[in-house]
Tab-separated table of C-alpha atoms in Angstrom:
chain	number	residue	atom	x	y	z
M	1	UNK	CA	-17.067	-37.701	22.492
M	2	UNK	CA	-15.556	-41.336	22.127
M	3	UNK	CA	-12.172	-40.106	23.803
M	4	UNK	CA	-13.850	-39.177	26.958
M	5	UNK	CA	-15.907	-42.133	27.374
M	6	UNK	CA	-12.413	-44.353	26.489
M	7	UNK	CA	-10.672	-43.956	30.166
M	8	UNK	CA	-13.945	-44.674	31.778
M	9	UNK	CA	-14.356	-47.856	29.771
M	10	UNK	CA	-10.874	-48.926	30.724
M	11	UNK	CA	-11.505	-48.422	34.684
M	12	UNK	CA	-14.660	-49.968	35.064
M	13	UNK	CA	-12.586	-53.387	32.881
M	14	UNK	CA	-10.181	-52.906	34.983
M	15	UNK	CA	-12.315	-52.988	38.206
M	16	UNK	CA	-14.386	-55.767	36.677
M	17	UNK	CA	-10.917	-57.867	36.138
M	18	UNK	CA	-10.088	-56.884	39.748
M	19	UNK	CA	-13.058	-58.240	40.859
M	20	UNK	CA	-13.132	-61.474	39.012
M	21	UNK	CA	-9.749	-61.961	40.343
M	22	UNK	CA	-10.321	-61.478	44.161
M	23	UNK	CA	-13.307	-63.920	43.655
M	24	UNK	CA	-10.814	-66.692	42.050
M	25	UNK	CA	-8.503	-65.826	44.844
M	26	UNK	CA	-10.852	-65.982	47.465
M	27	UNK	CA	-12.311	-69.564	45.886
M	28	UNK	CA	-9.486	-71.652	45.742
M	29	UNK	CA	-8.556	-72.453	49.283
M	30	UNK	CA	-11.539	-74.285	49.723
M	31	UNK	CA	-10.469	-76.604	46.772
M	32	UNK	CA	-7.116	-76.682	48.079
M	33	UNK	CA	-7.197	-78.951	50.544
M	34	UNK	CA	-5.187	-82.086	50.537
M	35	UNK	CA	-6.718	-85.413	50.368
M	36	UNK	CA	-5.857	-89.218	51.269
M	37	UNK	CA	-5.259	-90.942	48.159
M	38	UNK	CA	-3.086	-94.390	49.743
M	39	UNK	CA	-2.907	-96.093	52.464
M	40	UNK	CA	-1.083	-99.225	53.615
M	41	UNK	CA	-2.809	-101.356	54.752
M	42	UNK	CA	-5.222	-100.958	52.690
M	43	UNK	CA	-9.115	-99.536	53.462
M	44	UNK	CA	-10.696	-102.917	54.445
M	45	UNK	CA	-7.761	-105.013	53.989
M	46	UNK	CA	-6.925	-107.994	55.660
M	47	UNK	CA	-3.386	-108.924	56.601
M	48	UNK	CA	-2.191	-112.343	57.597
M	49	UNK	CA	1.530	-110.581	58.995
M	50	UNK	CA	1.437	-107.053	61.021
M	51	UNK	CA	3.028	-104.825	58.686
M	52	UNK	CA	5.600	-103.093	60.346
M	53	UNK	CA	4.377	-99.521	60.072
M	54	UNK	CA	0.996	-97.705	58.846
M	55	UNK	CA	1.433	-95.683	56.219
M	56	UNK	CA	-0.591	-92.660	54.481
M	57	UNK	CA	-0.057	-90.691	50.999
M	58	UNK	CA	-1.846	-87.173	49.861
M	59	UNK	CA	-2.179	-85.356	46.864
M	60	UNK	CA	0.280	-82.777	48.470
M	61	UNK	CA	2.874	-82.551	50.906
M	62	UNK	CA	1.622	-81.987	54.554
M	63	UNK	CA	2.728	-79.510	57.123
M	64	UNK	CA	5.297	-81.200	59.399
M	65	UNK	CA	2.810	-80.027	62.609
M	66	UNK	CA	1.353	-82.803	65.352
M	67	UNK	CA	0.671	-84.915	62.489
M	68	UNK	CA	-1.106	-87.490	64.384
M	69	UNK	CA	-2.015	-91.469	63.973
M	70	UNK	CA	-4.258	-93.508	65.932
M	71	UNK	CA	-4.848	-97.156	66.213
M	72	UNK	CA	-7.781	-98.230	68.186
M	73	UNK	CA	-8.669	-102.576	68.446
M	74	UNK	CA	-12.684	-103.391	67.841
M	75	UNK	CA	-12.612	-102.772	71.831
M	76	UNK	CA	-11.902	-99.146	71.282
M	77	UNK	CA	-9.113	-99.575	73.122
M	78	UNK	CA	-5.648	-97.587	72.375
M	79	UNK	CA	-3.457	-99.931	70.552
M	80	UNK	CA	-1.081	-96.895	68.868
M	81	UNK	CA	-0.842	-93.381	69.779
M	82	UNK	CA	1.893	-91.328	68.001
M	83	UNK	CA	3.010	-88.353	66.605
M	84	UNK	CA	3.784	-89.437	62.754
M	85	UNK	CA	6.717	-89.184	60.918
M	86	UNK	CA	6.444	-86.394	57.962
M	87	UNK	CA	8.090	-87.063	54.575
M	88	UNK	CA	6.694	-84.750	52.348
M	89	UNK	CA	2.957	-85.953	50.981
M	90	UNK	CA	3.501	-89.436	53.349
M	91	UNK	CA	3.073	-89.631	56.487
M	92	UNK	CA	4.058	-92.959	58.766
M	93	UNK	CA	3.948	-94.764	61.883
M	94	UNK	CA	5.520	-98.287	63.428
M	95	UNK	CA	2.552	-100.615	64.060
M	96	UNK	CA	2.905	-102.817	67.107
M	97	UNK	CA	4.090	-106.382	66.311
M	98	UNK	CA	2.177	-107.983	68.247
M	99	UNK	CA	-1.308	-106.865	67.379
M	100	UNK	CA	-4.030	-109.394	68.003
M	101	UNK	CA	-6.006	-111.017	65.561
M	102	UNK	CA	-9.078	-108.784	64.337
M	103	UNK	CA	-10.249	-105.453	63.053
M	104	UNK	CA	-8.019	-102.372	63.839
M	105	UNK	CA	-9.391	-98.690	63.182
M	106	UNK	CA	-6.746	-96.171	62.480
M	107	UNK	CA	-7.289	-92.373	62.545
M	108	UNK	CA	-5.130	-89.815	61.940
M	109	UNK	CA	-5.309	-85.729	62.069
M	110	UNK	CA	-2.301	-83.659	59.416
M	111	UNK	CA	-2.401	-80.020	58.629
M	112	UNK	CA	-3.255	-79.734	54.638
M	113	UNK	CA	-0.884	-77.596	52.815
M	114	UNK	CA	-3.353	-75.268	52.833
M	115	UNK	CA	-2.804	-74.556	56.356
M	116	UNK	CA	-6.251	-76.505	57.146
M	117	UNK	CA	-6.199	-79.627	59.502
M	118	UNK	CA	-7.880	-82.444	58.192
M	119	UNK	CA	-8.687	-85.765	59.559
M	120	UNK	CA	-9.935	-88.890	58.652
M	121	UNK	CA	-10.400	-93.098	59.589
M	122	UNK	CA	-9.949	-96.441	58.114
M	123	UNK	CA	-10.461	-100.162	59.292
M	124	UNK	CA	-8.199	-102.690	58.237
M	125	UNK	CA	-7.483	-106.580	60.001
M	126	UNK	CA	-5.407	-108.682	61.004
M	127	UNK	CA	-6.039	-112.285	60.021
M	128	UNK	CA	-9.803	-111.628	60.179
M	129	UNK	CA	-12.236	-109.400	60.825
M	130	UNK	CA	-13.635	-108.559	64.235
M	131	UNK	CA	-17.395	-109.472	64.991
M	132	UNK	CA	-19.144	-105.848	64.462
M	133	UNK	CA	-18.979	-103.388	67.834
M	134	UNK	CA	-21.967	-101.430	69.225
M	135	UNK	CA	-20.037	-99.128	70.546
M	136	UNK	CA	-19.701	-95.727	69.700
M	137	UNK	CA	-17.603	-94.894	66.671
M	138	UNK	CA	-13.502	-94.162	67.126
M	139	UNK	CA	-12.620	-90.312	67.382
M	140	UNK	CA	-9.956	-88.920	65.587
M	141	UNK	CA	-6.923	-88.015	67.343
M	142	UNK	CA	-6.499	-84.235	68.628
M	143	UNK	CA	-3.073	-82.253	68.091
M	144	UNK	CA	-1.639	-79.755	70.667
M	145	UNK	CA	-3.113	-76.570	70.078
M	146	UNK	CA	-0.979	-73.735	69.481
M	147	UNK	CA	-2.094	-70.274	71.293
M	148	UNK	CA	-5.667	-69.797	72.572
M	149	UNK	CA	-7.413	-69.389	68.956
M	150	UNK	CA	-5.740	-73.240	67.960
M	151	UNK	CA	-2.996	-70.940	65.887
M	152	UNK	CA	0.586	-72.740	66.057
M	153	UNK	CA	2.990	-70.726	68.013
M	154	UNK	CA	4.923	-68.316	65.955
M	155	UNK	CA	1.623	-66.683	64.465
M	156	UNK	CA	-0.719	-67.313	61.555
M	157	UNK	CA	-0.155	-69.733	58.581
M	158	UNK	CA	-1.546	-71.306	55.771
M	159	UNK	CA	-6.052	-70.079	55.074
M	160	UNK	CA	-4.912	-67.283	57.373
M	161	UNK	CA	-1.950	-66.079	55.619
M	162	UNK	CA	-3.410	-66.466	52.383
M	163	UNK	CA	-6.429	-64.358	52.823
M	164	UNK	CA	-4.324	-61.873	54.932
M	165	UNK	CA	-2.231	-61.449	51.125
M	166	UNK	CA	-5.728	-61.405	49.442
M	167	UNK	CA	-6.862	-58.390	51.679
M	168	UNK	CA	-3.549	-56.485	51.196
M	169	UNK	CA	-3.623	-56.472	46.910
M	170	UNK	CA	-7.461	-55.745	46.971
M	171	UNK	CA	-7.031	-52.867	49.201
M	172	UNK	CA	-4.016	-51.835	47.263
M	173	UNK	CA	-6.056	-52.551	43.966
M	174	UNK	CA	-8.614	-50.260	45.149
M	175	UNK	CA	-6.592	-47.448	45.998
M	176	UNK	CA	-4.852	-48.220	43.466
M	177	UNK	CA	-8.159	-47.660	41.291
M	178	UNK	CA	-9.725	-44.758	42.724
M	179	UNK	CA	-6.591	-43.045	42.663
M	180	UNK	CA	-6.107	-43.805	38.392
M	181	UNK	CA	-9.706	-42.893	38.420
M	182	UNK	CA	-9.321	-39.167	40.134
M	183	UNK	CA	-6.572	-38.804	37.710
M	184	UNK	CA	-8.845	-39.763	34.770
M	185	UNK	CA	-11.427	-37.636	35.873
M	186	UNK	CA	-9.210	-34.561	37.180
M	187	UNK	CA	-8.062	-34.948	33.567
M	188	UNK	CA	-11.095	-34.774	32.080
M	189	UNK	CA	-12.141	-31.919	33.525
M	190	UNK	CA	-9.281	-29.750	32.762
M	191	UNK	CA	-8.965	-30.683	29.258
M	192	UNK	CA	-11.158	-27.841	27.263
């Protein structure tokens, strides 16, 4: 009886290695995300010159899509408000030249490689700090949504793709599965 226990061993491994798989798939967007790993200025840095641009690096490159960069004085007022330039994992900016003396915030909005948009802040000054605010804390910037679900226009990318492909091989696994299975078991119950 070992030989007809034998294909029955092999499809549930099979199903089991289909499963652990799909699970590993399914897992790594979420660690996929890109993250800010330089900036220039620096977080908390103080400058005695403007530098001519702002400047941000991550792990990966990001999607050349309303990457966005914000400057904001200790007033909250608007001191930059651009669309950045994309070069791959860095993104950039031209700072104003004539930026008064104090604490700038600067928040910017990309769209990971992943497909995700992520956003994020930083403070840096000019000189010296500002004397701290009690206002309400600086907003990211917003992109230009694509269609009505915030898609870009020309359909879905990125999380969505990927877990469109995921869906596609585990159906097709499955079928794939239950029909090697019927032929195991149509086998098995032919054979005398």
């Amino acid at each position: 009886m070992p030989h007809a226990r034998t294909p029955f061993r092999v499809v549930v491994t099979a199903l089991a290695a289909v499963a652990l798989i799909g699970t590993n798939a399914l897992a790594a967007p979420a660690a996929a995300h890109d993250q800010l790993v330089e900036t220039s200025p620096e977080e908390g840095e103080i400058v005695d010159v403007v530098p001519a641009e702002v400047m941000l690096r991550f792990t990966q490159p990001v999607i050349d899509l309303s990457a966005r960069i914000l400057v904001r004085d200790s007033a909250d007022t608007v001191v930059l408000d651009v669309e950045a330039d994309v070069d791959e994992d860095v993104i950039t900016a031209p700072l104003p030249a004539d930026l008064a003396d104090g604490t700038y915030t600067v928040s910017w909005r990309v769209v990971s490689a992943d497909g995700h948009p992520i956003q994020g802040a930083f403070d840096f000054h000019v000189r010296e700090p500002s004397a701290p605010s009690t206002g309400p804390a600086p907003t990211p910037p917003t992109a230009t949504a694509g269609p009505a679900d915030g898609e870009p226009a020309g359909g879905p990318t990125g999380d969505r793709l990927l877990r469109s492909a995921v869906l596609a091989v585990g159906v097709g696994v499955g079928v794939g599965a239950a029909v090697v299975l019927g032929l195991i078991l149509r086998r098995r119950r032919t054979q005398p």
